[in-house]
PDB file of C-alpha atoms in Angstrom:
ATOM      1  CA  ARG A  16      32.801  -6.557 -12.691  1.00 46.00           C
ATOM      2  CA  SER A  17      29.874  -5.407 -15.285  1.00 49.00           C
ATOM      3  CA  ALA A  18      27.311  -3.289 -14.250  1.00 50.00           C
ATOM      4  CA  PRO A  19      24.327  -5.117 -13.559  1.00 51.00           C
ATOM      5  CA  PRO A  20      21.125  -4.564 -15.728  1.00 52.00           C
ATOM      6  CA  VAL A  21      19.098  -1.319 -15.269  1.00 56.00           C
ATOM      7  CA  ARG A  22      15.486  -2.455 -14.359  1.00 73.00           C
ATOM      8  CA  THR A  23      12.673  -0.554 -15.763  1.00 87.00           C
ATOM      9  CA  ASN A  24       9.727   0.610 -14.216  1.00 93.00           C
ATOM     10  CA  PRO A  25       6.430  -0.889 -16.902  1.00 92.00           C
ATOM     11  CA  HIS A  26       3.939   0.018 -14.429  1.00 95.00           C
ATOM     12  CA  MET A  27       4.714   4.288 -13.897  1.00 94.00           C
ATOM     13  CA  ARG A  28       2.533   5.199 -16.718  1.00 93.00           C
ATOM     14  CA  LYS A  29      -0.862   3.734 -14.838  1.00 94.00           C
ATOM     15  CA  VAL A  30      -0.239   6.895 -12.528  1.00 94.00           C
ATOM     16  CA  ASP A  31      -0.268   9.253 -14.802  1.00 88.00           C
ATOM     17  CA  ARG A  32      -2.832   7.537 -16.787  1.00 88.00           C
ATOM     18  CA  ALA A  33      -5.640   7.019 -13.049  1.00 90.00           C
ATOM     19  CA  ILE A  34      -4.184  11.086 -11.918  1.00 85.00           C
ATOM     20  CA  GLU A  35      -4.906  12.226 -15.681  1.00 79.00           C
ATOM     21  CA  PHE A  36      -8.605  10.753 -15.690  1.00 69.00           C
ATOM     22  CA  ALA A  37      -9.686  11.439 -12.048  1.00 68.00           C
ATOM     23  CA  GLN A  38     -13.035  12.720 -11.567  1.00 52.00           C
ATOM     24  CA  GLY A  39     -13.580  15.534  -9.683  1.00 52.00           C
ATOM     25  CA  TYR A  40     -10.763  16.655 -10.150  1.00 55.00           C
ATOM     26  CA  GLU A  41      -9.354  19.859  -7.769  1.00 58.00           C
ATOM     27  CA  ASP A  42      -5.582  19.671  -7.631  1.00 59.00           C
ATOM     28  CA  ASP A  43      -2.413  20.589  -8.831  1.00 73.00           C
ATOM     29  CA  GLU A  44      -2.072  17.888 -11.274  1.00 70.00           C
ATOM     30  CA  ARG A  45       1.758  17.594 -12.103  1.00 82.00           C
ATOM     31  CA  ARG A  46       2.191  17.604  -8.377  1.00 88.00           C
ATOM     32  CA  VAL A  47      -0.363  14.486  -7.283  1.00 90.00           C
ATOM     33  CA  GLU A  48       1.718  13.208 -10.397  1.00 90.00           C
ATOM     34  CA  ARG A  49       5.173  13.729  -9.376  1.00 92.00           C
ATOM     35  CA  ASN A  50       4.380  12.193  -6.041  1.00 94.00           C
ATOM     36  CA  ILE A  51       2.562   9.869  -6.686  1.00 95.00           C
ATOM     37  CA  ARG A  52       4.967   8.907  -8.785  1.00 95.00           C
ATOM     38  CA  ALA A  53       7.486   8.750  -5.629  1.00 96.00           C
ATOM     39  CA  VAL A  54       6.148   6.278  -4.231  1.00 97.00           C
ATOM     40  CA  GLN A  55       4.884   3.908  -6.114  1.00 97.00           C
ATOM     41  CA  PRO A  56       8.035   2.061  -6.412  1.00 97.00           C
ATOM     42  CA  ALA A  57       7.618   0.571  -2.496  1.00 97.00           C
ATOM     43  CA  CYS A  58       4.611  -1.035  -3.681  1.00 98.00           C
ATOM     44  CA  VAL A  59       4.222  -4.414  -4.130  1.00 98.00           C
ATOM     45  CA  TRP A  60       3.397  -7.899  -4.303  1.00 98.00           C
ATOM     46  CA  VAL A  61       2.674 -10.330  -2.052  1.00 98.00           C
ATOM     47  CA  ASN A  62       1.485 -13.507  -0.831  1.00 95.00           C
ATOM     48  CA  GLY A  63      -0.423 -12.773  -3.665  1.00 95.00           C
ATOM     49  CA  ALA A  64      -1.700  -9.788  -1.961  1.00 97.00           C
ATOM     50  CA  SER A  65      -0.694  -6.280  -2.395  1.00 98.00           C
ATOM     51  CA  GLY A  66       1.380  -4.352   1.008  1.00 98.00           C
ATOM     52  CA  VAL A  67       3.906  -1.330   0.788  1.00 98.00           C
ATOM     53  CA  ASN A  68       7.362  -1.319   1.662  1.00 97.00           C
ATOM     54  CA  LEU A  69       7.921   1.776   4.512  1.00 97.00           C
ATOM     55  CA  SER A  70      12.389   1.029   4.442  1.00 95.00           C
ATOM     56  CA  ALA A  71      15.273   1.074   2.552  1.00 95.00           C
ATOM     57  CA  ASP A  72      16.198  -2.387   4.442  1.00 95.00           C
ATOM     58  CA  GLY A  73      13.351  -3.494   3.138  1.00 96.00           C
ATOM     59  CA  ALA A  74      10.209  -3.698   5.836  1.00 97.00           C
ATOM     60  CA  VAL A  75       6.828  -3.901   4.087  1.00 98.00           C
ATOM     61  CA  LEU A  76       3.901  -4.212   5.563  1.00 98.00           C
ATOM     62  CA  THR A  77       0.537  -5.300   4.928  1.00 98.00           C
ATOM     63  CA  ASN A  78      -2.282  -7.164   6.443  1.00 96.00           C
ATOM     64  CA  ALA A  79      -2.450  -9.894   8.881  1.00 95.00           C
ATOM     65  CA  HIS A  80      -4.744 -12.051   6.898  1.00 95.00           C
ATOM     66  CA  VAL A  81      -2.258 -11.900   3.445  1.00 97.00           C
ATOM     67  CA  ALA A  82       0.522 -12.112   5.708  1.00 97.00           C
ATOM     68  CA  ASP A  83      -1.451 -15.342   7.731  1.00 93.00           C
ATOM     69  CA  ASN A  84       1.010 -16.360  10.643  1.00 96.00           C
ATOM     70  CA  LEU A  85       3.641 -15.063  11.810  1.00 97.00           C
ATOM     71  CA  HIS A  86       7.488 -16.499  10.751  1.00 97.00           C
ATOM     72  CA  ALA A  87       5.919 -17.380   7.685  1.00 97.00           C
ATOM     73  CA  TRP A  88       8.316 -16.913   4.192  1.00 98.00           C
ATOM     74  CA  MET A  89       6.984 -15.607   1.357  1.00 97.00           C
ATOM     75  CA  LYS A  90       8.082 -13.824  -2.325  1.00 98.00           C
ATOM     76  CA  VAL A  91       7.582 -10.349  -2.575  1.00 98.00           C
ATOM     77  CA  SER A  92       7.424  -8.458  -6.445  1.00 97.00           C
ATOM     78  CA  PHE A  93       8.175  -5.397  -6.091  1.00 97.00           C
ATOM     79  CA  PRO A  94       7.400  -3.361  -9.951  1.00 97.00           C
ATOM     80  CA  ASP A  95      10.866  -3.036 -11.630  1.00 95.00           C
ATOM     81  CA  GLY A  96      11.123  -6.803 -11.038  1.00 95.00           C
ATOM     82  CA  SER A  97      13.195  -7.669  -8.711  1.00 96.00           C
ATOM     83  CA  GLU A  98      12.262  -9.651  -5.746  1.00 97.00           C
ATOM     84  CA  TYR A  99      12.591 -11.283  -2.283  1.00 98.00           C
ATOM     85  CA  TRP A 100      11.880 -13.249   0.183  1.00 98.00           C
ATOM     86  CA  GLY A 101      10.665 -11.483   3.230  1.00 98.00           C
ATOM     87  CA  GLN A 102       9.472 -13.261   6.857  1.00 98.00           C
ATOM     88  CA  CYS A 103       7.115 -12.010   8.681  1.00 98.00           C
ATOM     89  CA  THR A 104       8.587 -10.688  12.031  1.00 97.00           C
ATOM     90  CA  ALA A 105       5.026  -8.417  13.772  1.00 97.00           C
ATOM     91  CA  ILE A 106       1.032  -9.580  13.078  1.00 96.00           C
ATOM     92  CA  ASP A 107      -1.519  -8.647  14.866  1.00 94.00           C
ATOM     93  CA  HIS A 108      -5.045  -9.376  13.824  1.00 92.00           C
ATOM     94  CA  ASN A 109      -6.728  -7.533  15.864  1.00 90.00           C
ATOM     95  CA  ARG A 110      -6.206  -4.701  13.390  1.00 92.00           C
ATOM     96  CA  ASP A 111      -5.238  -6.868  10.559  1.00 94.00           C
ATOM     97  CA  LEU A 112      -1.862  -5.489  10.361  1.00 95.00           C
ATOM     98  CA  ALA A 113       1.598  -7.877   9.551  1.00 97.00           C
ATOM     99  CA  ILE A 114       5.394  -7.044   9.318  1.00 98.00           C
ATOM    100  CA  ILE A 115       7.274  -8.738   6.090  1.00 98.00           C
ATOM    101  CA  LYS A 116      11.490  -8.141   7.079  1.00 98.00           C
ATOM    102  CA  LEU A 117      12.985  -8.923   3.293  1.00 98.00           C
ATOM    103  CA  HIS A 118      16.091 -11.159   3.263  1.00 97.00           C
ATOM    104  CA  ASN A 119      19.694 -10.534   1.351  1.00 94.00           C
ATOM    105  CA  VAL A 120      18.548  -6.743   0.571  1.00 95.00           C
ATOM    106  CA  GLN A 121      22.125  -5.623  -1.325  1.00 92.00           C
ATOM    107  CA  SER A 122      21.122  -2.089  -2.253  1.00 93.00           C
ATOM    108  CA  ALA A 123      19.170   0.746  -1.212  1.00 94.00           C
ATOM    109  CA  LEU A 124      14.888  -0.151  -1.925  1.00 96.00           C
ATOM    110  CA  PRO A 125      12.471   2.657  -2.246  1.00 96.00           C
ATOM    111  CA  TYR A 126       9.241   2.857   0.503  1.00 96.00           C
ATOM    112  CA  ALA A 127       6.816   5.120   1.323  1.00 97.00           C
ATOM    113  CA  PRO A 128       6.458   7.600   4.338  1.00 96.00           C
ATOM    114  CA  LEU A 129       3.074   7.175   6.677  1.00 96.00           C
ATOM    115  CA  ALA A 130       1.294  10.573   7.436  1.00 95.00           C
ATOM    116  CA  SER A 131       1.967  12.105  10.139  1.00 92.00           C
ATOM    117  CA  ASN A 132      -2.804  12.420  10.849  1.00 90.00           C
ATOM    118  CA  LYS A 133      -5.355   9.994   9.854  1.00 85.00           C
ATOM    119  CA  PRO A 134      -7.588  11.680   6.713  1.00 87.00           C
ATOM    120  CA  GLY A 135     -11.318  13.210   7.903  1.00 90.00           C
ATOM    121  CA  ALA A 136     -14.101  12.392   5.332  1.00 90.00           C
ATOM    122  CA  GLY A 137     -13.640  13.728   1.655  1.00 91.00           C
ATOM    123  CA  THR A 138      -9.658  13.200   1.768  1.00 93.00           C
ATOM    124  CA  PRO A 139      -8.514  12.727  -1.683  1.00 93.00           C
ATOM    125  CA  VAL A 140      -6.507   9.016  -2.342  1.00 95.00           C
ATOM    126  CA  VAL A 141      -4.660   6.974  -4.593  1.00 96.00           C
ATOM    127  CA  CYS A 142      -5.107   3.053  -3.968  1.00 98.00           C
ATOM    128  CA  ILE A 143      -2.006   1.560  -5.702  1.00 98.00           C
ATOM    129  CA  GLY A 144      -2.297  -2.593  -5.645  1.00 98.00           C
ATOM    130  CA  GLN A 145      -2.256  -6.127  -7.002  1.00 97.00           C
ATOM    131  CA  PRO A 146      -6.190  -7.016  -8.666  1.00 97.00           C
ATOM    132  CA  ASP A 147      -6.406 -10.412  -8.940  1.00 94.00           C
ATOM    133  CA  PRO A 148      -5.050 -11.338 -12.953  1.00 90.00           C
ATOM    134  CA  SER A 149      -7.499 -13.710 -13.687  1.00 87.00           C
ATOM    135  CA  ALA A 150     -10.744 -11.744 -13.784  1.00 83.00           C
ATOM    136  CA  GLY A 151      -8.428 -10.329 -16.825  1.00 90.00           C
ATOM    137  CA  TYR A 152      -6.740  -7.029 -14.129  1.00 91.00           C
ATOM    138  CA  GLU A 153      -2.905  -5.874 -14.127  1.00 93.00           C
ATOM    139  CA  ASN A 154      -0.839  -5.323 -11.247  1.00 96.00           C
ATOM    140  CA  TRP A 155       0.132  -2.643  -9.919  1.00 97.00           C
ATOM    141  CA  HIS A 156      -3.106  -0.887 -10.869  1.00 97.00           C
ATOM    142  CA  VAL A 157      -3.760   3.175  -9.574  1.00 97.00           C
ATOM    143  CA  SER A 158      -7.753   4.347  -8.943  1.00 96.00           C
ATOM    144  CA  VAL A 159      -8.350   7.139  -6.906  1.00 95.00           C
ATOM    145  CA  GLY A 160     -10.865   7.888  -4.646  1.00 94.00           C
ATOM    146  CA  LYS A 161     -12.171   9.438  -1.360  1.00 93.00           C
ATOM    147  CA  ILE A 162     -11.835   9.111   1.922  1.00 93.00           C
ATOM    148  CA  HIS A 163     -15.988   8.319   2.698  1.00 88.00           C
ATOM    149  CA  GLU A 164     -15.315   8.204   7.262  1.00 79.00           C
ATOM    150  CA  ASN A 165     -13.032   7.386   9.328  1.00 70.00           C
ATOM    151  CA  LYS A 166     -14.001   5.479  12.974  1.00 64.00           C
ATOM    152  CA  ARG A 167     -11.175   4.297  15.466  1.00 52.00           C
ATOM    153  CA  THR A 168     -12.422   1.124  14.320  1.00 51.00           C
ATOM    154  CA  HIS A 169     -15.397  -0.734  12.438  1.00 49.00           C
ATOM    155  CA  PRO A 170     -17.702  -3.244  14.457  1.00 44.00           C
ATOM    156  CA  TRP A 171     -18.177  -6.378  12.826  1.00 45.00           C
ATOM    157  CA  ARG A 172     -16.745  -7.963  10.417  1.00 49.00           C
ATOM    158  CA  GLY A 173     -12.756  -7.063  10.442  1.00 58.00           C
ATOM    159  CA  LEU A 174     -13.849  -3.543   8.742  1.00 69.00           C
ATOM    160  CA  GLY A 175     -11.082  -1.240   8.215  1.00 80.00           C
ATOM    161  CA  GLY A 176     -12.514   1.948   9.861  1.00 85.00           C
ATOM    162  CA  VAL A 177     -12.033   4.619   6.803  1.00 90.00           C
ATOM    163  CA  ALA A 178     -14.005   4.081   4.642  1.00 92.00           C
ATOM    164  CA  HIS A 179     -13.396   5.129   1.250  1.00 94.00           C
ATOM    165  CA  THR A 180     -14.236   4.413  -2.820  1.00 93.00           C
ATOM    166  CA  ALA A 181     -10.840   4.040  -4.590  1.00 95.00           C
ATOM    167  CA  TRP A 182     -11.630   0.573  -6.687  1.00 94.00           C
ATOM    168  CA  THR A 183      -9.994  -2.368  -5.508  1.00 95.00           C
ATOM    169  CA  TYR A 184     -10.836  -5.417  -6.144  1.00 95.00           C
ATOM    170  CA  TRP A 185      -9.933  -9.601  -4.699  1.00 94.00           C
ATOM    171  CA  GLY A 186      -5.324  -9.097  -4.658  1.00 96.00           C
ATOM    172  CA  ASN A 187      -6.115  -5.283  -3.138  1.00 97.00           C
ATOM    173  CA  SER A 188      -5.956  -6.455   0.611  1.00 97.00           C
ATOM    174  CA  GLY A 189      -2.822  -4.654   2.252  1.00 97.00           C
ATOM    175  CA  SER A 190      -2.940  -1.812  -0.975  1.00 98.00           C
ATOM    176  CA  PRO A 191      -1.964   2.112   0.751  1.00 98.00           C
ATOM    177  CA  LEU A 192      -4.165   4.438   0.711  1.00 98.00           C
ATOM    178  CA  PHE A 193      -1.845   7.806  -0.198  1.00 97.00           C
ATOM    179  CA  ASN A 194      -2.744  11.322  -0.120  1.00 95.00           C
ATOM    180  CA  TYR A 195      -1.778  13.354  -2.471  1.00 93.00           C
ATOM    181  CA  ASP A 196       1.294  14.180  -0.901  1.00 94.00           C
ATOM    182  CA  GLY A 197       2.808  10.601  -1.424  1.00 96.00           C
ATOM    183  CA  GLU A 198       2.003   9.200   2.554  1.00 97.00           C
ATOM    184  CA  ILE A 199       0.447   6.409   4.045  1.00 97.00           C
ATOM    185  CA  VAL A 200      -3.114   7.405   5.800  1.00 96.00           C
ATOM    186  CA  ALA A 201      -4.007   4.004   5.020  1.00 96.00           C
ATOM    187  CA  LEU A 202      -4.114   0.315   4.294  1.00 97.00           C
ATOM    188  CA  HIS A 203      -7.002  -1.534   2.308  1.00 96.00           C
ATOM    189  CA  ASN A 204      -8.666  -4.520   4.143  1.00 94.00           C
ATOM    190  CA  THR A 205     -11.263  -5.585   2.289  1.00 90.00           C
ATOM    191  CA  TRP A 206     -15.167  -4.846   1.214  1.00 84.00           C
ATOM    192  CA  ASP A 207     -18.581  -4.038   2.798  1.00 82.00           C
ATOM    193  CA  SER A 208     -20.973  -5.982   0.788  1.00 77.00           C
ATOM    194  CA  THR A 209     -23.772  -4.439   2.307  1.00 79.00           C
ATOM    195  CA  THR A 210     -22.886  -0.894   1.248  1.00 80.00           C
ATOM    196  CA  ALA A 211     -20.107  -1.578  -1.428  1.00 78.00           C
ATOM    197  CA  LEU A 212     -17.644   1.050   0.814  1.00 85.00           C
ATOM    198  CA  ARG A 213     -14.374  -0.162   0.747  1.00 92.00           C
ATOM    199  CA  HIS A 214     -12.553  -0.259   4.364  1.00 93.00           C
ATOM    200  CA  ALA A 215      -8.657   0.151   5.519  1.00 94.00           C
ATOM    201  CA  VAL A 216      -7.290   0.413   8.539  1.00 93.00           C
ATOM    202  CA  PRO A 217      -6.527   4.062   9.711  1.00 92.00           C
ATOM    203  CA  GLN A 218      -3.508   6.359  10.131  1.00 93.00           C
ATOM    204  CA  ASP A 219      -3.415   5.890  13.834  1.00 91.00           C
ATOM    205  CA  GLN A 220      -3.918   2.254  13.601  1.00 91.00           C
ATOM    206  CA  ILE A 221      -0.750   1.618  11.709  1.00 94.00           C
ATOM    207  CA  ALA A 222       1.112   4.025  14.153  1.00 94.00           C
ATOM    208  CA  ALA A 223       0.714   1.907  17.281  1.00 93.00           C
ATOM    209  CA  PHE A 224       1.221  -1.179  15.401  1.00 94.00           C
ATOM    210  CA  LEU A 225       4.685   0.386  13.895  1.00 95.00           C
ATOM    211  CA  GLN A 226       4.881   1.527  18.204  1.00 93.00           C
ATOM    212  CA  TRP A 227       4.150  -2.251  19.339  1.00 93.00           C
ATOM    213  CA  ALA A 228       6.937  -3.672  16.833  1.00 92.00           C
ATOM    214  CA  GLY A 229       9.387  -1.634  17.496  1.00 89.00           C
ATOM    215  CA  LEU A 230       9.304   0.118  14.026  1.00 84.00           C
ATOM    216  CA  HIS A 231       7.891   3.258  14.686  1.00 67.00           C
ATOM    217  CA  GLN A 232      10.790   5.796  13.282  1.00 66.00           C
ATOM    218  CA  LEU A 233       9.838   3.877  10.385  1.00 64.00           C
ATOM    219  CA  HIS A 234       6.975   6.547  10.254  1.00 53.00           C
ATOM    220  CA  VAL A 235       9.148   9.792   9.658  1.00 45.00           C
ATOM    221  CA  HIS A 236      11.018   8.600   6.616  1.00 40.00           C
ATOM    222  CA  ARG A 237      10.471   9.818   3.552  1.00 42.00           C
ATOM    223  CA  GLY A 238       9.632   7.896   0.099  1.00 38.00           C
ATOM    224  CA  GLU A 239      12.456   7.613  -2.545  1.00 38.00           C
ATOM    225  CA  THR A 240      12.111   9.221  -5.587  1.00 34.00           C
ATOM    226  CA  THR A 241      12.962   5.931  -8.528  1.00 34.00           C
ATOM    227  CA  GLY A 242      11.713   5.071 -11.093  1.00 33.00           C
TER     228      GLY A 242
END
């Protein structure tokens, strides 16, 4: 038998470009590049939007409004071009979170870890997601910003409790926000048209959701360095 073809990740260069040109850079550039490159392969396209894989056997975290319904099936694509079908096995519309369990996974997939604490105001973040290509944007787009504020919940319109300044567009729902250590600190879910701030579901709500879904052990895993 011949070995399966080695897949390449043509989107990895976007990490280096975004980090290099980030405004107000206050950290070791190479360390941040290394950490974000380690988790970029876990960022996925799902159901016309975004998500991030949390386990080697395929458990994709996204927004509930992306997954839509419990038991719904959808295609999930990784940045190296590999594709899987997955089914929504857990959903919480109040937190706007869902898990898509991938099927027919034959080998370990790249995955990213959840941070152990929620981010404070001013924390630099890196967002990786899938802005709508019909407007001329590329998938696996990388943007850099900061946490503006972090509340447990936002009082209206389904906005996630974390307000942030990383650039997003239609299709970025479900995009992970990474700290400079490559840990998920929030999951982007919408934006506030009155302030232009983007909003995301905070780390503590993600951890509570994983606990509720029986997947709390996932957040202690570290992302694989691939690509």
